[in-house]
Coordinates of C-alpha atoms in Angstrom, one line a residue:
M1 CA -1.6 -66.0 -70.8
S2 CA -0.6 -63.3 -68.4
F3 CA -2.3 -59.9 -66.7
V4 CA 0.9 -58.3 -67.9
D5 CA 1.3 -60.3 -71.0
R6 CA -3.0 -59.7 -71.9
H7 CA -2.2 -56.0 -71.3
G8 CA 1.5 -55.2 -72.5
L9 CA 2.7 -54.2 -70.0
W10 CA 6.4 -54.7 -69.6
D11 CA 9.2 -54.4 -72.1
A12 CA 12.0 -55.6 -73.1
T13 CA 13.8 -54.7 -70.1
Q14 CA 11.3 -55.9 -67.9
V15 CA 11.5 -59.4 -69.2
E16 CA 14.4 -59.6 -69.1
A17 CA 14.9 -58.3 -65.5
A18 CA 12.2 -60.9 -64.6
I19 CA 13.8 -63.7 -65.6
E20 CA 16.9 -62.3 -63.2
A21 CA 13.8 -62.3 -60.9
E22 CA 13.5 -65.5 -61.0
H23 CA 17.2 -66.6 -61.1
R24 CA 18.0 -65.1 -57.9
I25 CA 14.6 -65.9 -56.3
R26 CA 15.2 -69.5 -56.6
A27 CA 19.4 -69.8 -55.9
E28 CA 18.9 -67.7 -53.3
E29 CA 16.1 -69.5 -52.1
L30 CA 13.8 -66.7 -51.2
E31 CA 10.6 -67.3 -48.8
V32 CA 8.9 -64.1 -49.2
V33 CA 8.6 -61.6 -51.7
R34 CA 7.3 -58.5 -51.1
L35 CA 5.1 -56.5 -53.5
S36 CA 5.0 -52.8 -52.7
F37 CA 3.1 -49.4 -54.1
A38 CA 4.1 -46.1 -52.7
D39 CA -0.5 -44.6 -51.5
Q40 CA -0.7 -41.8 -51.8
H41 CA 1.6 -40.0 -49.4
G42 CA 4.8 -42.6 -50.7
V43 CA 4.5 -44.6 -48.5
L44 CA 4.6 -48.6 -49.6
R45 CA 1.8 -50.0 -49.0
G46 CA 1.2 -53.3 -49.6
K47 CA 1.3 -58.1 -49.3
S48 CA 3.7 -60.6 -48.9
V49 CA 3.6 -64.0 -51.5
V50 CA 6.2 -67.2 -50.6
G51 CA 8.9 -67.4 -52.6
A52 CA 7.6 -70.4 -54.5
D53 CA 4.6 -67.8 -56.2
A54 CA 6.5 -64.4 -56.6
L55 CA 7.1 -64.8 -60.1
S56 CA 3.4 -65.8 -61.1
V57 CA 1.9 -63.2 -58.8
M58 CA 5.0 -60.1 -60.4
R59 CA 3.3 -62.0 -63.7
G60 CA -0.2 -62.5 -63.3
G61 CA -1.0 -59.2 -60.2
C62 CA -1.6 -59.3 -56.9
A63 CA -5.3 -57.8 -55.5
I64 CA -5.3 -55.4 -53.2
T65 CA -8.3 -53.0 -52.1
T66 CA -8.4 -49.3 -54.3
T67 CA -10.2 -48.1 -50.1
L68 CA -5.7 -47.4 -50.0
L69 CA -6.2 -44.3 -51.5
A70 CA -8.6 -43.3 -50.0
K71 CA -6.6 -42.5 -47.1
D72 CA -5.2 -40.1 -45.7
T73 CA -2.5 -39.8 -43.4
A74 CA -4.4 -42.1 -40.0
H75 CA -5.4 -44.5 -42.1
R76 CA -8.6 -43.2 -42.4
T77 CA -10.9 -44.0 -45.4
V78 CA -11.9 -40.1 -46.6
F79 CA -14.1 -41.4 -49.1
P80 CA -17.2 -43.1 -49.5
V81 CA -16.4 -45.9 -50.5
F82 CA -19.5 -47.3 -50.2
T83 CA -21.5 -45.1 -52.1
S84 CA -22.0 -45.1 -56.1
G85 CA -18.8 -44.0 -57.8
G86 CA -17.0 -44.8 -54.5
G87 CA -16.5 -40.8 -53.9
F88 CA -14.2 -41.2 -56.5
G89 CA -17.5 -40.6 -59.7
M90 CA -15.6 -43.7 -61.0
R91 CA -17.6 -48.0 -61.1
E92 CA -14.5 -48.6 -60.1
M93 CA -13.7 -47.9 -57.4
E94 CA -16.8 -48.8 -55.6
G95 CA -17.6 -51.0 -52.8
A96 CA -14.0 -50.9 -51.7
A97 CA -13.4 -53.0 -55.1
D98 CA -9.7 -54.8 -55.5
A99 CA -7.9 -53.3 -58.7
L100 CA -4.4 -55.1 -59.6
M101 CA -0.6 -54.9 -57.9
V102 CA 2.2 -55.1 -61.2
A103 CA 5.2 -55.6 -60.9
D104 CA 8.1 -53.8 -62.5
P105 CA 10.5 -56.3 -62.2
T106 CA 13.7 -53.8 -62.8
T107 CA 13.3 -51.9 -58.8
F108 CA 14.0 -56.8 -57.9
R109 CA 16.0 -56.4 -54.4
I110 CA 16.6 -59.3 -52.1
L111 CA 16.5 -57.2 -48.8
P112 CA 19.8 -57.5 -47.0
W113 CA 18.1 -56.6 -42.9
A114 CA 15.3 -58.9 -43.7
P115 CA 16.2 -62.8 -44.2
K116 CA 15.6 -64.9 -47.0
T117 CA 13.5 -61.5 -48.1
G118 CA 12.4 -60.2 -51.8
W119 CA 10.7 -56.6 -52.4
V120 CA 9.5 -55.1 -55.7
L121 CA 7.5 -52.1 -56.8
C122 CA 4.7 -52.4 -58.6
D123 CA 2.8 -50.6 -60.4
L124 CA -1.8 -50.5 -59.9
H125 CA -4.1 -51.5 -63.1
F126 CA -7.6 -52.3 -62.8
A127 CA -8.8 -55.4 -64.6
D128 CA -8.7 -53.9 -67.8
G129 CA -4.9 -53.1 -67.9
R130 CA -5.7 -49.3 -67.5
P131 CA -3.2 -47.2 -65.0
V132 CA -5.3 -46.5 -61.6
P133 CA -4.7 -42.6 -62.4
F134 CA -4.4 -42.0 -58.4
S135 CA -1.7 -44.0 -58.2
T136 CA 1.8 -41.1 -58.5
R137 CA 4.4 -43.9 -60.1
H138 CA 2.6 -44.0 -63.0
L139 CA 1.4 -40.0 -62.5
Y140 CA 4.9 -39.1 -62.9
R141 CA 6.0 -41.9 -65.4
K142 CA 3.4 -39.3 -67.8
V143 CA 4.6 -36.3 -66.8
L144 CA 8.6 -38.1 -68.1
G145 CA 6.9 -38.5 -71.1
Q146 CA 6.3 -34.7 -70.8
L147 CA 9.3 -34.2 -70.5
A148 CA 10.9 -36.3 -73.4
T149 CA 9.3 -34.9 -76.4
T150 CA 11.1 -31.5 -75.3
G151 CA 14.2 -33.8 -76.1
Y152 CA 14.9 -33.5 -72.4
D153 CA 15.3 -36.5 -69.6
F154 CA 15.0 -35.4 -66.0
M155 CA 18.2 -35.9 -63.0
A156 CA 17.6 -35.3 -60.1
G157 CA 19.8 -36.2 -57.1
L158 CA 19.3 -36.3 -53.3
E159 CA 19.2 -34.8 -50.5
V160 CA 17.6 -35.3 -47.3
E161 CA 18.2 -34.9 -43.4
F162 CA 16.5 -37.3 -40.7
H163 CA 16.3 -38.6 -37.2
V164 CA 17.5 -40.9 -35.4
F165 CA 16.9 -41.3 -31.8
K166 CA 16.9 -44.0 -29.4
L167 CA 13.3 -46.5 -29.1
L168 CA 13.3 -46.4 -24.7
D169 CA 9.6 -47.3 -25.5
P170 CA 7.3 -48.5 -28.3
R171 CA 4.1 -47.4 -27.0
L172 CA 2.0 -50.9 -27.8
R173 CA 0.1 -51.7 -25.0
P174 CA -4.2 -51.6 -26.1
S175 CA -4.8 -48.1 -24.6
D176 CA -1.7 -46.3 -27.1
S177 CA -3.3 -48.2 -30.3
G178 CA -5.6 -45.9 -31.6
Q179 CA -5.8 -43.9 -36.0
P180 CA -3.0 -42.3 -35.4
G181 CA -1.2 -44.2 -32.7
E182 CA 0.3 -43.1 -30.0
P183 CA 4.1 -42.1 -30.8
P184 CA 7.0 -44.4 -29.2
E185 CA 9.0 -42.3 -26.5
V186 CA 12.2 -42.1 -27.7
A187 CA 15.8 -40.1 -26.3
L188 CA 18.4 -39.3 -28.6
L189 CA 21.8 -40.1 -29.6
T190 CA 23.5 -37.0 -29.8
Q191 CA 23.0 -33.4 -28.2
G192 CA 23.4 -30.7 -30.8
Y193 CA 24.2 -28.0 -32.6
Q194 CA 28.0 -29.4 -33.1
Y195 CA 28.2 -29.3 -37.3
L196 CA 29.8 -32.1 -38.5
T197 CA 31.8 -32.0 -35.9
E198 CA 34.1 -35.7 -36.3
Q199 CA 33.2 -35.6 -32.3
R200 CA 29.2 -36.3 -32.8
Y201 CA 29.5 -37.8 -35.8
D202 CA 31.6 -40.6 -34.4
Q203 CA 29.0 -41.1 -31.3
L204 CA 26.5 -41.9 -34.3
D205 CA 28.8 -44.0 -36.2
P206 CA 28.0 -46.9 -34.7
V207 CA 23.8 -46.9 -36.7
F208 CA 25.6 -44.4 -39.2
D209 CA 27.4 -47.9 -40.3
I210 CA 24.1 -50.3 -40.1
L211 CA 22.4 -47.7 -42.2
R212 CA 25.1 -47.3 -45.0
R213 CA 25.6 -51.1 -45.2
D214 CA 22.7 -52.7 -45.5
V215 CA 21.3 -48.8 -48.1
M216 CA 24.2 -49.6 -50.4
A217 CA 23.7 -53.3 -50.1
L218 CA 20.0 -52.7 -51.7
G219 CA 22.0 -50.8 -54.4
L220 CA 21.2 -47.7 -53.3
R221 CA 24.0 -45.1 -54.7
L222 CA 24.6 -43.6 -51.4
R223 CA 27.1 -40.4 -51.8
S224 CA 27.4 -39.2 -48.5
I225 CA 26.5 -40.0 -44.1
E226 CA 26.3 -36.1 -42.3
L227 CA 26.0 -35.0 -39.0
E228 CA 23.2 -32.9 -39.4
Y229 CA 22.4 -29.4 -37.5
G230 CA 20.3 -30.7 -34.9
P231 CA 20.5 -33.8 -32.3
S232 CA 20.4 -36.7 -33.9
Q233 CA 20.0 -35.1 -37.2
C234 CA 21.3 -37.5 -40.2
E235 CA 22.0 -36.1 -43.2
L236 CA 22.4 -38.9 -46.4
T237 CA 23.1 -37.8 -50.4
F238 CA 23.5 -39.9 -53.3
H239 CA 24.3 -39.4 -56.7
P240 CA 22.2 -38.1 -59.3
G241 CA 19.9 -40.2 -61.4
L242 CA 17.0 -40.0 -64.1
G243 CA 13.6 -39.8 -64.9
L244 CA 12.0 -42.2 -62.0
A245 CA 15.1 -44.0 -59.8
P246 CA 15.3 -41.2 -57.8
A247 CA 11.6 -41.0 -57.5
D248 CA 11.8 -44.8 -56.6
A249 CA 15.5 -45.1 -54.7
M250 CA 13.9 -42.2 -51.8
V251 CA 10.7 -44.5 -51.1
L252 CA 12.6 -47.0 -50.4
L253 CA 14.4 -45.4 -48.6
R254 CA 12.8 -44.0 -46.1
S255 CA 11.0 -47.8 -45.9
A256 CA 14.6 -48.8 -45.5
V257 CA 15.5 -47.1 -43.2
K258 CA 13.2 -46.5 -40.9
Q259 CA 12.7 -50.5 -40.5
I260 CA 16.7 -51.4 -40.5
A261 CA 16.7 -48.2 -37.9
R262 CA 13.4 -51.0 -35.6
R263 CA 15.5 -53.8 -36.0
H264 CA 18.1 -52.7 -33.7
G265 CA 17.1 -50.6 -31.7
Y266 CA 15.9 -47.0 -33.0
H267 CA 13.1 -45.6 -34.5
A268 CA 14.0 -43.1 -37.0
S269 CA 11.7 -40.0 -38.3
F270 CA 11.4 -38.3 -42.1
M271 CA 9.1 -35.8 -39.4
C272 CA 9.8 -32.6 -40.6
R273 CA 9.9 -31.3 -36.9
P274 CA 8.9 -33.5 -34.6
R275 CA 8.3 -31.6 -31.0
I276 CA 11.3 -32.8 -28.6
P277 CA 12.8 -30.5 -27.3
N278 CA 15.3 -28.2 -29.2
V279 CA 15.3 -30.5 -32.7
M280 CA 15.5 -28.7 -36.1
S281 CA 13.4 -29.5 -39.1
S282 CA 15.0 -30.9 -41.5
G283 CA 14.8 -30.6 -45.1
W284 CA 14.6 -32.3 -48.2
H285 CA 16.4 -30.9 -50.5
L286 CA 16.3 -32.0 -55.1
H287 CA 19.3 -31.2 -56.9
Q288 CA 18.0 -31.4 -60.7
S289 CA 19.2 -30.8 -64.1
L290 CA 18.6 -31.7 -67.7
R291 CA 20.5 -33.9 -69.8
D292 CA 19.9 -33.5 -73.3
R293 CA 18.9 -36.9 -74.9
R294 CA 20.4 -36.2 -78.1
T295 CA 23.7 -35.7 -76.6
G296 CA 23.7 -36.8 -73.5
A297 CA 24.6 -33.5 -72.6
N298 CA 23.9 -31.4 -69.0
A299 CA 21.5 -28.9 -71.0
F300 CA 21.3 -26.9 -67.4
M301 CA 25.5 -26.1 -68.0
S302 CA 26.3 -22.5 -69.7
Q303 CA 28.5 -22.0 -72.8
D304 CA 29.0 -18.6 -72.4
E305 CA 31.8 -17.6 -69.8
G306 CA 30.3 -14.4 -68.7
R307 CA 27.2 -16.9 -67.4
D308 CA 26.8 -19.5 -64.7
L309 CA 23.3 -21.0 -66.2
S310 CA 22.3 -21.5 -69.7
P311 CA 19.5 -20.3 -70.8
V312 CA 17.1 -23.4 -71.0
A313 CA 17.7 -23.4 -66.8
M314 CA 17.2 -20.0 -66.4
Q315 CA 13.6 -20.6 -67.7
W316 CA 13.7 -23.8 -66.5
L317 CA 13.9 -21.5 -63.3
G318 CA 11.3 -19.1 -64.1
G319 CA 9.2 -21.8 -63.7
L320 CA 10.0 -23.6 -60.4
L321 CA 9.4 -19.4 -58.7
A322 CA 6.0 -19.4 -60.8
H323 CA 4.8 -21.9 -59.7
A324 CA 6.1 -22.2 -56.0
R325 CA 3.6 -21.5 -54.4
A326 CA 1.2 -23.8 -55.7
A327 CA 3.6 -26.6 -55.3
T328 CA 4.9 -26.2 -52.3
A329 CA 1.4 -28.9 -52.2
F330 CA 3.7 -31.9 -53.3
T331 CA 7.1 -31.0 -51.9
T332 CA 5.5 -29.8 -47.6
P333 CA 1.7 -32.1 -48.1
T334 CA 1.8 -32.2 -44.2
L335 CA 0.9 -29.8 -41.5
N336 CA 3.8 -30.1 -39.6
G337 CA 5.9 -29.0 -42.8
Y338 CA 5.7 -25.8 -43.2
K339 CA 6.5 -24.4 -39.4
R340 CA 10.0 -25.2 -41.4
Y341 CA 9.2 -21.7 -43.7
R342 CA 11.3 -18.7 -41.9
P343 CA 12.8 -16.1 -42.3
Y344 CA 16.8 -15.4 -41.4
S345 CA 17.2 -19.3 -42.0
L346 CA 18.7 -22.3 -43.2
A347 CA 15.0 -22.9 -45.0
P348 CA 13.2 -20.2 -47.2
D349 CA 10.3 -17.5 -46.7
R350 CA 9.6 -16.9 -50.3
A351 CA 10.0 -17.9 -54.0
I352 CA 13.1 -16.6 -54.7
W353 CA 17.1 -18.0 -56.2
G354 CA 20.1 -17.0 -55.2
R355 CA 23.9 -18.3 -57.0
D356 CA 25.0 -20.7 -53.8
N357 CA 23.1 -19.6 -51.4
R358 CA 21.1 -21.5 -48.1
G359 CA 19.6 -18.8 -47.6
V360 CA 17.1 -18.8 -51.0
M361 CA 14.3 -21.5 -52.5
V362 CA 16.4 -22.4 -55.2
R363 CA 20.2 -22.1 -55.2
A364 CA 21.6 -22.3 -58.6
L365 CA 25.1 -24.5 -58.8
G366 CA 27.4 -24.5 -61.5
A367 CA 29.5 -22.3 -63.8
A368 CA 30.1 -21.6 -67.8
G369 CA 31.4 -25.3 -69.4
D370 CA 31.0 -27.5 -65.8
P371 CA 29.5 -30.4 -66.5
A372 CA 27.6 -30.9 -62.7
T373 CA 25.4 -27.6 -63.1
R374 CA 22.1 -27.6 -61.4
L375 CA 19.9 -26.3 -58.9
E376 CA 18.9 -26.8 -55.9
N377 CA 15.3 -26.6 -54.8
R378 CA 15.5 -26.3 -50.6
V379 CA 11.6 -26.1 -50.5
G380 CA 10.8 -29.7 -49.5
E381 CA 10.3 -31.3 -46.8
P382 CA 11.5 -35.1 -46.1
A383 CA 8.1 -36.4 -45.6
A384 CA 6.9 -35.3 -49.2
N385 CA 6.5 -38.1 -52.1
P386 CA 8.5 -38.3 -54.1
Y387 CA 6.5 -38.7 -57.5
L388 CA 4.6 -35.6 -56.7
Y389 CA 6.9 -33.7 -55.3
M390 CA 9.3 -34.1 -58.8
A391 CA 6.4 -34.5 -60.7
S392 CA 5.8 -30.4 -59.8
Q393 CA 9.6 -29.6 -60.2
V394 CA 8.9 -31.1 -63.8
L395 CA 6.0 -29.2 -64.9
A396 CA 6.6 -26.1 -63.3
G397 CA 9.9 -25.7 -64.8
L398 CA 7.7 -27.0 -68.0
D399 CA 6.2 -24.2 -67.9
G400 CA 8.8 -22.2 -67.7
L401 CA 10.2 -23.9 -70.5
K402 CA 7.8 -22.6 -73.0
R403 CA 6.9 -19.9 -71.9
K404 CA 10.2 -17.6 -71.5
L405 CA 9.8 -17.2 -67.7
D406 CA 12.6 -14.7 -67.2
P407 CA 13.5 -15.8 -62.8
G408 CA 14.9 -11.6 -62.2
P409 CA 17.8 -11.4 -61.2
S410 CA 20.0 -13.5 -58.0
A411 CA 19.2 -12.5 -54.5
D412 CA 22.0 -11.7 -52.1
T413 CA 19.9 -10.6 -49.7
P414 CA 17.6 -13.2 -49.3
Y415 CA 15.3 -12.6 -46.0
E416 CA 15.3 -8.5 -47.4
A417 CA 14.3 -9.4 -51.3
Q418 CA 10.8 -8.3 -52.7
A419 CA 9.2 -11.9 -53.7
E420 CA 6.1 -13.6 -53.6
A421 CA 5.9 -15.4 -50.1
L422 CA 5.2 -19.1 -49.6
P423 CA 2.5 -20.5 -47.6
K424 CA 2.5 -20.5 -43.8
S425 CA 0.4 -23.5 -44.4
L426 CA -1.1 -26.9 -46.5
G427 CA -4.2 -24.5 -46.4
E428 CA -3.2 -21.7 -48.3
A429 CA -1.3 -23.9 -50.5
L430 CA -4.1 -26.0 -51.7
A431 CA -6.1 -22.6 -52.6
A432 CA -2.8 -22.3 -54.2
L433 CA -2.3 -25.6 -56.3
R434 CA -6.3 -25.2 -56.6
A435 CA -5.8 -21.8 -58.6
D436 CA -2.7 -23.1 -60.7
A437 CA -4.1 -24.4 -63.8
C438 CA 0.1 -25.9 -64.4
F439 CA -0.5 -28.7 -62.2
S440 CA -4.1 -29.3 -63.2
D441 CA -3.5 -29.8 -66.4
G442 CA -0.7 -31.4 -66.1
L443 CA -1.7 -33.6 -63.5
G444 CA -5.4 -34.0 -64.4
A445 CA -8.0 -31.4 -62.6
G446 CA -9.5 -34.7 -61.1
F447 CA -5.5 -35.8 -59.2
V448 CA -5.6 -32.6 -58.0
D449 CA -9.0 -32.4 -56.1
Y450 CA -8.6 -36.1 -54.9
F451 CA -5.5 -34.9 -53.3
A452 CA -6.4 -32.1 -51.8
R453 CA -9.7 -33.6 -50.7
I454 CA -7.5 -36.6 -48.9
K455 CA -5.4 -33.2 -47.3
D456 CA -9.1 -31.8 -46.5
A457 CA -9.7 -34.3 -44.1
E458 CA -5.6 -34.0 -42.5
I459 CA -6.9 -30.2 -42.4
A460 CA -10.4 -31.2 -40.3
R461 CA -8.8 -33.2 -38.1
F462 CA -6.2 -31.1 -37.1
Q463 CA -8.0 -27.9 -36.6
A464 CA -10.8 -30.2 -34.5
E465 CA -8.5 -31.3 -32.5
V466 CA -7.9 -29.5 -28.5
T467 CA -3.2 -28.5 -28.1
E468 CA -2.1 -28.3 -25.2
W469 CA -0.4 -24.6 -26.8
E470 CA -4.1 -23.9 -26.5
Q471 CA -4.9 -25.0 -22.6
R472 CA -1.8 -23.7 -21.6
E473 CA -3.1 -20.5 -23.1
Y474 CA -6.9 -20.5 -22.0
F475 CA -7.5 -22.7 -19.1
D476 CA -6.8 -20.8 -16.0
L477 CA -7.4 -17.2 -18.4
F478 CA -10.8 -17.5 -18.6

């Protein structure tokens, strides 16, 4: 009996998907299948197995070191894994012990850019079958389960900005290596500020064509490809999906875009604000609504001609605003992302909402009787872990429903409205997260402490660095 069968880890849909995956592996004569899981940062990690062994590994689990859950964004291990409890207070995490990647066969795909290569997303389990508590996909699934008990499913649509540059120098000299290594040297593909002009779009069309074909071949539900405001800046939007699907799609999208670009001599980056002259910040706007599990109707759609949003939508919105400061630790988890929150820009700087206003944090779209009614949260950065970003929205929204929170009036002048300011730094966001019982209760106090500890390590490394600004400011003056 396999590990999956022994612990009952697949439902009927997954069992059927595994049979189909086996058929495709054989029919396409796949030579390699990549088994990947999304780590705490939403970065894909994993192993590859030869095609002939793929199905047995998918059913039996693939060993992977638990130290991958202890790393910050420089891939440095920030927990003392060789001490008692491994720094987690858990015997299972001691001594760089293994966990098992268990495939979710419903995510199986054939990669269009990698010859004879399959791919499947995995969940992490301990040897006794228990989910690893630091697995963010598992946490998001639990949060969705909480939502389901109220009679709703979470619907999300992705609107993602990023940059694509020409790769000039990948910086592969030994002296360029490190934790992290030197970033590549790049050049622009277009000059900026010709927002949505056809001329600039056509200059990027050769790159867009490459990305479009492979992204759609993956089965991701691409809706539009747009030229964004800044130089070499792009935007992709996707049709909405339910539950885990949009988060899975975002994880795969980021990895796919970077891999496809690199194979064609480009460098794609989902960093919020690259340190390149004249570039613009990139955001990740998350469109969201609730679907009634009984009727299939959009629960945010108003039935009252005098109101644009239903009472459910207004209460959900109230929850998003009430927990906005703490949620930024998940929606904007990098030090760099806070440089985007600027007044009188296309990014928010305070916890407010408005009707079809791009200066607010949450933009309300729709009207009475409009089945596309939704809330667009404009707070996130494209580097966010999708499972934590979406989990934060669901937990905050659920609290709004539970307490029937009132979001207040629409802000028509968003940068003048009296409202709570968003955090100015990652450290400020982590302090707000630690003080917010909604997320401690929903994700577990242990997970919040774990996540904050990893982020504290990044902040400490940043504060230990002497920046170019400091050198320029003080070296000659004093």
